[in-house]
mmCIF file of C-alpha atoms in Angstrom:
data_model
loop_
_atom_site.group_PDB
_atom_site.id
_atom_site.type_symbol
_atom_site.label_atom_id
_atom_site.label_comp_id
_atom_site.label_asym_id
_atom_site.label_seq_id
_atom_site.Cartn_x
_atom_site.Cartn_y
_atom_site.Cartn_z
ATOM 1 C CA MET A 296 39.674 10.128 -3.475
ATOM 2 C CA ILE A 297 41.360 7.441 -5.524
ATOM 3 C CA LEU A 298 39.454 7.529 -8.811
ATOM 4 C CA VAL A 299 39.896 4.775 -11.384
ATOM 5 C CA VAL A 300 38.781 5.747 -14.897
ATOM 6 C CA GLY A 301 38.694 2.449 -16.740
ATOM 7 C CA GLY A 302 36.767 -0.113 -18.708
ATOM 8 C CA GLU A 303 37.094 -3.057 -21.038
ATOM 9 C CA LYS A 304 36.778 -1.240 -24.358
ATOM 10 C CA GLY A 305 39.241 1.225 -25.865
ATOM 11 C CA GLY A 306 38.149 4.429 -27.560
ATOM 12 C CA ALA A 307 35.579 5.530 -24.987
ATOM 13 C CA GLY A 308 37.506 8.648 -23.984
ATOM 14 C CA LYS A 309 38.918 7.402 -20.677
ATOM 15 C CA SER A 310 42.213 9.281 -20.998
ATOM 16 C CA CYS A 311 40.446 12.467 -22.014
ATOM 17 C CA ILE A 312 38.080 12.283 -19.045
ATOM 18 C CA ALA A 313 40.882 11.431 -16.605
ATOM 19 C CA GLN A 314 43.013 14.339 -17.838
ATOM 20 C CA ASN A 315 40.183 16.843 -17.658
ATOM 21 C CA LEU A 316 39.089 15.718 -14.192
ATOM 22 C CA ALA A 317 42.661 15.942 -12.899
ATOM 23 C CA VAL A 318 43.035 19.479 -14.254
ATOM 24 C CA TRP A 319 39.656 20.480 -12.788
ATOM 25 C CA LEU A 320 40.855 19.313 -9.382
ATOM 26 C CA GLY A 321 44.082 21.294 -9.768
ATOM 27 C CA LEU A 322 42.215 24.419 -10.810
ATOM 28 C CA GLU A 323 39.993 24.013 -7.745
ATOM 29 C CA GLY A 324 43.095 24.112 -5.570
ATOM 30 C CA HIS A 325 43.402 20.420 -4.775
ATOM 31 C CA ASP A 326 46.639 18.439 -4.585
ATOM 32 C CA VAL A 327 46.222 15.820 -7.319
ATOM 33 C CA LEU A 328 48.284 13.122 -9.021
ATOM 34 C CA LEU A 329 47.388 11.804 -12.466
ATOM 35 C CA LEU A 330 48.570 8.211 -12.771
ATOM 36 C CA ASP A 331 48.816 6.877 -16.329
ATOM 37 C CA ALA A 332 48.268 3.127 -16.042
ATOM 38 C CA ASP A 333 47.863 2.538 -19.768
ATOM 39 C CA PRO A 334 50.665 0.743 -21.684
ATOM 40 C CA GLN A 335 50.112 3.246 -24.508
ATOM 41 C CA ARG A 336 51.072 6.106 -22.140
ATOM 42 C CA THR A 337 48.408 8.418 -23.580
ATOM 43 C CA SER A 338 48.135 10.659 -20.517
ATOM 44 C CA TYR A 339 51.884 10.574 -19.940
ATOM 45 C CA HIS A 340 52.518 11.935 -23.451
ATOM 46 C CA TRP A 341 49.760 14.521 -22.912
ATOM 47 C CA ALA A 342 51.577 15.617 -19.754
ATOM 48 C CA GLN A 343 54.810 16.092 -21.706
ATOM 49 C CA GLU A 344 52.996 18.512 -24.026
ATOM 50 C CA ARG A 345 51.649 20.257 -20.936
ATOM 51 C CA GLN A 346 55.078 20.641 -19.362
ATOM 52 C CA ALA A 347 56.268 22.497 -22.451
ATOM 53 C CA ASN A 348 53.704 25.256 -21.831
ATOM 54 C CA ALA A 349 54.905 27.532 -19.037
ATOM 55 C CA ALA A 350 51.493 29.224 -18.842
ATOM 56 C CA LEU A 351 49.891 26.046 -17.425
ATOM 57 C CA PHE A 352 50.172 24.825 -13.857
ATOM 58 C CA GLN A 353 52.303 21.701 -13.636
ATOM 59 C CA LEU A 354 50.232 18.613 -12.884
ATOM 60 C CA PRO A 355 52.146 15.710 -11.289
ATOM 61 C CA VAL A 356 51.939 12.685 -13.614
ATOM 62 C CA GLU A 357 53.405 9.205 -13.221
ATOM 63 C CA HIS A 358 53.250 6.030 -15.301
ATOM 64 C CA ALA A 359 52.888 2.527 -13.895
ATOM 65 C CA ILE A 360 51.262 -0.758 -14.897
ATOM 66 C CA GLY A 361 50.800 -4.127 -13.212
ATOM 67 C CA ASP A 362 49.813 -4.520 -9.573
ATOM 68 C CA LEU A 363 49.177 -0.939 -8.451
ATOM 69 C CA ARG A 364 48.055 -1.603 -4.876
ATOM 70 C CA ALA A 365 51.296 -0.775 -3.059
ATOM 71 C CA LEU A 366 51.983 2.241 -5.270
ATOM 72 C CA LEU A 367 48.508 3.689 -4.749
ATOM 73 C CA LYS A 368 48.590 3.185 -1.007
ATOM 74 C CA ASP A 369 51.900 5.047 -0.892
ATOM 75 C CA ARG A 370 50.763 7.884 -3.157
ATOM 76 C CA ALA A 371 47.557 8.260 -1.152
ATOM 77 C CA THR A 372 49.724 9.439 1.756
ATOM 78 C CA ARG A 373 51.253 12.157 -0.442
ATOM 79 C CA TYR A 374 48.331 13.464 -2.500
ATOM 80 C CA GLU A 375 44.815 14.599 -1.694
ATOM 81 C CA HIS A 376 43.411 12.962 -4.834
ATOM 82 C CA ILE A 377 44.667 10.417 -7.365
ATOM 83 C CA VAL A 378 43.113 10.047 -10.822
ATOM 84 C CA ILE A 379 44.097 6.829 -12.599
ATOM 85 C CA ASP A 380 43.826 6.465 -16.376
ATOM 86 C CA VAL A 381 43.663 2.709 -17.023
ATOM 87 C CA GLY A 382 43.908 1.242 -20.526
ATOM 88 C CA GLY A 383 40.832 -0.190 -22.204
ATOM 89 C CA ALA A 384 41.197 -3.854 -21.281
ATOM 90 C CA ASP A 385 40.407 -6.301 -18.492
ATOM 91 C CA SER A 386 43.880 -6.423 -16.982
ATOM 92 C CA ALA A 387 45.784 -6.994 -13.757
ATOM 93 C CA THR A 388 46.370 -3.244 -13.707
ATOM 94 C CA LEU A 389 42.653 -2.446 -13.789
ATOM 95 C CA ARG A 390 41.694 -5.153 -11.284
ATOM 96 C CA SER A 391 44.364 -4.181 -8.772
ATOM 97 C CA ALA A 392 43.452 -0.483 -8.976
ATOM 98 C CA MET A 393 39.779 -1.285 -8.442
ATOM 99 C CA THR A 394 40.545 -3.092 -5.175
ATOM 100 C CA VAL A 395 41.950 0.072 -3.526
ATOM 101 C CA ALA A 396 39.884 2.744 -5.293
ATOM 102 C CA SER A 397 37.371 4.932 -3.528
ATOM 103 C CA HIS A 398 35.576 5.625 -6.819
ATOM 104 C CA ILE A 399 35.415 3.814 -10.159
ATOM 105 C CA LEU A 400 34.200 5.603 -13.291
ATOM 106 C CA LEU A 401 33.405 3.523 -16.365
ATOM 107 C CA PRO A 402 33.009 5.640 -19.545
ATOM 108 C CA LEU A 403 30.922 4.070 -22.303
ATOM 109 C CA ARG A 404 29.946 5.315 -25.719
ATOM 110 C CA PRO A 405 26.247 4.880 -26.577
ATOM 111 C CA LYS A 406 27.176 2.209 -29.099
ATOM 112 C CA ARG A 407 26.411 -1.483 -29.184
ATOM 113 C CA ARG A 408 30.059 -2.569 -29.124
ATOM 114 C CA ASP A 409 30.632 -0.591 -25.925
ATOM 115 C CA LEU A 410 27.413 -1.690 -24.263
ATOM 116 C CA LYS A 411 28.292 -5.317 -24.983
ATOM 117 C CA THR A 412 31.039 -4.958 -22.369
ATOM 118 C CA LEU A 413 28.521 -4.296 -19.594
ATOM 119 C CA ALA A 414 28.268 -7.969 -18.647
ATOM 120 C CA ASN A 415 31.999 -8.204 -18.008
ATOM 121 C CA LEU A 416 32.072 -4.842 -16.241
ATOM 122 C CA GLU A 417 29.355 -6.137 -13.935
ATOM 123 C CA LEU A 418 31.520 -9.195 -13.257
ATOM 124 C CA LEU A 419 34.591 -7.060 -12.528
ATOM 125 C CA VAL A 420 32.609 -4.970 -10.072
ATOM 126 C CA SER A 421 31.169 -8.065 -8.404
ATOM 127 C CA LEU A 422 34.694 -9.415 -7.914
ATOM 128 C CA THR A 423 35.857 -6.077 -6.505
ATOM 129 C CA LEU A 424 33.126 -5.513 -3.932
ATOM 130 C CA PRO A 425 34.068 -8.367 -1.534
ATOM 131 C CA VAL A 426 37.553 -6.847 -1.063
ATOM 132 C CA ASN A 427 36.536 -3.195 -1.472
ATOM 133 C CA PRO A 428 32.931 -2.995 -0.261
ATOM 134 C CA LYS A 429 32.853 0.803 0.137
ATOM 135 C CA VAL A 430 33.918 1.627 -3.428
ATOM 136 C CA ILE A 431 31.516 3.834 -5.384
ATOM 137 C CA VAL A 432 30.978 2.736 -8.984
ATOM 138 C CA ARG A 433 29.389 4.843 -11.703
ATOM 139 C CA THR A 434 29.183 4.758 -15.490
ATOM 140 C CA VAL A 435 29.205 7.857 -17.677
ATOM 141 C CA ILE A 436 28.044 8.109 -21.262
ATOM 142 C CA SER A 437 30.886 9.638 -23.251
ATOM 143 C CA GLN A 438 31.464 10.759 -26.828
ATOM 144 C CA ALA A 439 27.701 11.061 -27.144
ATOM 145 C CA PRO A 440 26.207 12.487 -30.367
ATOM 146 C CA THR A 441 25.286 16.154 -30.099
ATOM 147 C CA LEU A 442 22.227 16.017 -32.371
ATOM 148 C CA PRO A 443 19.010 16.338 -30.337
ATOM 149 C CA SER A 444 17.477 13.590 -32.464
ATOM 150 C CA GLN A 445 20.028 11.152 -31.003
ATOM 151 C CA GLY A 446 18.942 11.749 -27.411
ATOM 152 C CA ALA A 447 17.157 8.408 -27.291
ATOM 153 C CA ARG A 448 20.480 6.606 -27.793
ATOM 154 C CA ILE A 449 21.857 8.243 -24.673
ATOM 155 C CA TRP A 450 18.773 7.344 -22.642
ATOM 156 C CA ASP A 451 18.874 3.753 -23.929
ATOM 157 C CA ALA A 452 22.553 3.468 -23.017
ATOM 158 C CA LYS A 453 21.862 4.642 -19.471
ATOM 159 C CA GLU A 454 19.016 2.153 -19.157
ATOM 160 C CA ALA A 455 21.336 -0.615 -20.363
ATOM 161 C CA CYS A 456 23.810 0.300 -17.616
ATOM 162 C CA LYS A 457 21.050 0.156 -15.013
ATOM 163 C CA SER A 458 19.987 -3.285 -16.245
ATOM 164 C CA PHE A 459 23.416 -4.587 -15.228
ATOM 165 C CA GLY A 460 23.297 -2.882 -11.836
ATOM 166 C CA LEU A 461 25.719 -0.126 -12.911
ATOM 167 C CA GLN A 462 24.402 3.323 -12.030
ATOM 168 C CA PRO A 463 24.977 5.999 -14.704
ATOM 169 C CA LEU A 464 25.759 9.601 -13.833
ATOM 170 C CA ASP A 465 23.339 12.287 -14.936
ATOM 171 C CA ALA A 466 26.284 14.053 -16.583
ATOM 172 C CA VAL A 467 27.050 13.221 -20.210
ATOM 173 C CA VAL A 468 30.242 14.009 -22.152
ATOM 174 C CA PHE A 469 29.480 14.786 -25.785
ATOM 175 C CA ASN A 470 31.630 14.251 -28.848
ATOM 176 C CA ARG A 471 33.184 17.687 -29.404
ATOM 177 C CA ASN A 472 36.264 18.671 -31.414
ATOM 178 C CA ILE A 473 37.643 20.742 -28.559
ATOM 179 C CA PHE A 474 38.531 17.591 -26.630
ATOM 180 C CA ASP A 475 41.000 16.627 -29.373
ATOM 181 C CA ASP A 476 42.276 20.209 -29.624
ATOM 182 C CA ALA A 477 42.920 20.386 -25.885
ATOM 183 C CA ASP A 478 44.556 16.955 -25.826
ATOM 184 C CA GLU A 479 47.060 17.926 -28.512
ATOM 185 C CA SER A 480 48.109 20.961 -26.441
ATOM 186 C CA GLY A 481 48.394 19.200 -23.095
ATOM 187 C CA MET A 482 45.421 21.200 -21.849
ATOM 188 C CA SER A 483 41.928 20.654 -20.531
ATOM 189 C CA VAL A 484 38.860 21.974 -22.309
ATOM 190 C CA ILE A 485 38.383 24.330 -19.353
ATOM 191 C CA GLU A 486 41.822 25.869 -19.901
ATOM 192 C CA LEU A 487 41.443 26.070 -23.675
ATOM 193 C CA GLY A 488 38.112 27.788 -23.136
ATOM 194 C CA THR A 489 36.859 27.892 -26.728
ATOM 195 C CA ASP A 490 33.775 25.741 -26.139
ATOM 196 C CA PRO A 491 31.764 26.621 -23.000
ATOM 197 C CA LYS A 492 29.520 23.593 -23.481
ATOM 198 C CA ALA A 493 32.452 21.199 -23.197
ATOM 199 C CA SER A 494 33.760 23.031 -20.129
ATOM 200 C CA ASP A 495 30.340 22.836 -18.497
ATOM 201 C CA GLU A 496 30.125 19.098 -19.214
ATOM 202 C CA ILE A 497 33.429 18.426 -17.446
ATOM 203 C CA LYS A 498 32.476 20.638 -14.516
ATOM 204 C CA GLN A 499 29.094 18.934 -14.170
ATOM 205 C CA LEU A 500 30.733 15.514 -14.336
ATOM 206 C CA ALA A 501 33.326 16.446 -11.725
ATOM 207 C CA LYS A 502 30.875 18.060 -9.322
ATOM 208 C CA GLU A 503 28.432 15.169 -9.554
ATOM 209 C CA LEU A 504 31.159 12.567 -9.056
ATOM 210 C CA TRP A 505 32.776 14.348 -6.115
ATOM 211 C CA SER A 506 29.418 14.920 -4.405
ATOM 212 C CA ILE A 507 28.656 11.186 -4.096
#
C-alpha cells in the first residue's frame, strides 16, 4: 500500500493520523516507511523525538517535497507499505503522490471551513482518476467533538462528503488530549496507552482502511 494522507486544509490532524497509522503497521509486524512530504516537517520532527527513546521500535522516516513519483516508485520496491504525510495545501507534492498512490485518505474536521474544501478535493480526485484509476479514496472525520450531543455534526459532515462523491469511513477520530501527548513524545496513542478509546479509534481506522 502507498497511502497518501492529505487534503487542502491545515489543522485536520493529517500528521497525527499518518504517524499513528505508520506505528500501527510497525506494531503489526509490517515493513513500513513514513514519508514526511510537508514543508513544515511535522512528522520528521516527531520521528526525531522517537529516535531519542530507545524503548520504541525505530520507524524509517524520510522527508521529501515536490514531484514524488520517482521516489515513491523506488521506495515501493524496498518497503511493504508507505504512509505519506502531505501538507495541508493543493500542491505539486500532493498531486504527484496521488497519481501513484494505492489509497488516499482525506481527513476533515466536522467544521464548515474544512467542509468548504470538498469541492476542490472532488476536483483533485477527478484529475487523479484518469492516470490512477485503481486508487481507493476515502475521507475520515477527524478531531471530532466527544460530546454525544455533537453527534449530528459528525453525521452531517459524512453526508457532505457523500454529496461530493467522496466516501467517508465508518471510523471517526475524536479530539482527545492524548494525541498531543503522544506527538510530543514521538509516540503513537497505542504505545502511550493512557487512553484506550483513542487507541481503539486508530485501530478501527487502520483495520477498516486496510480491509478495502
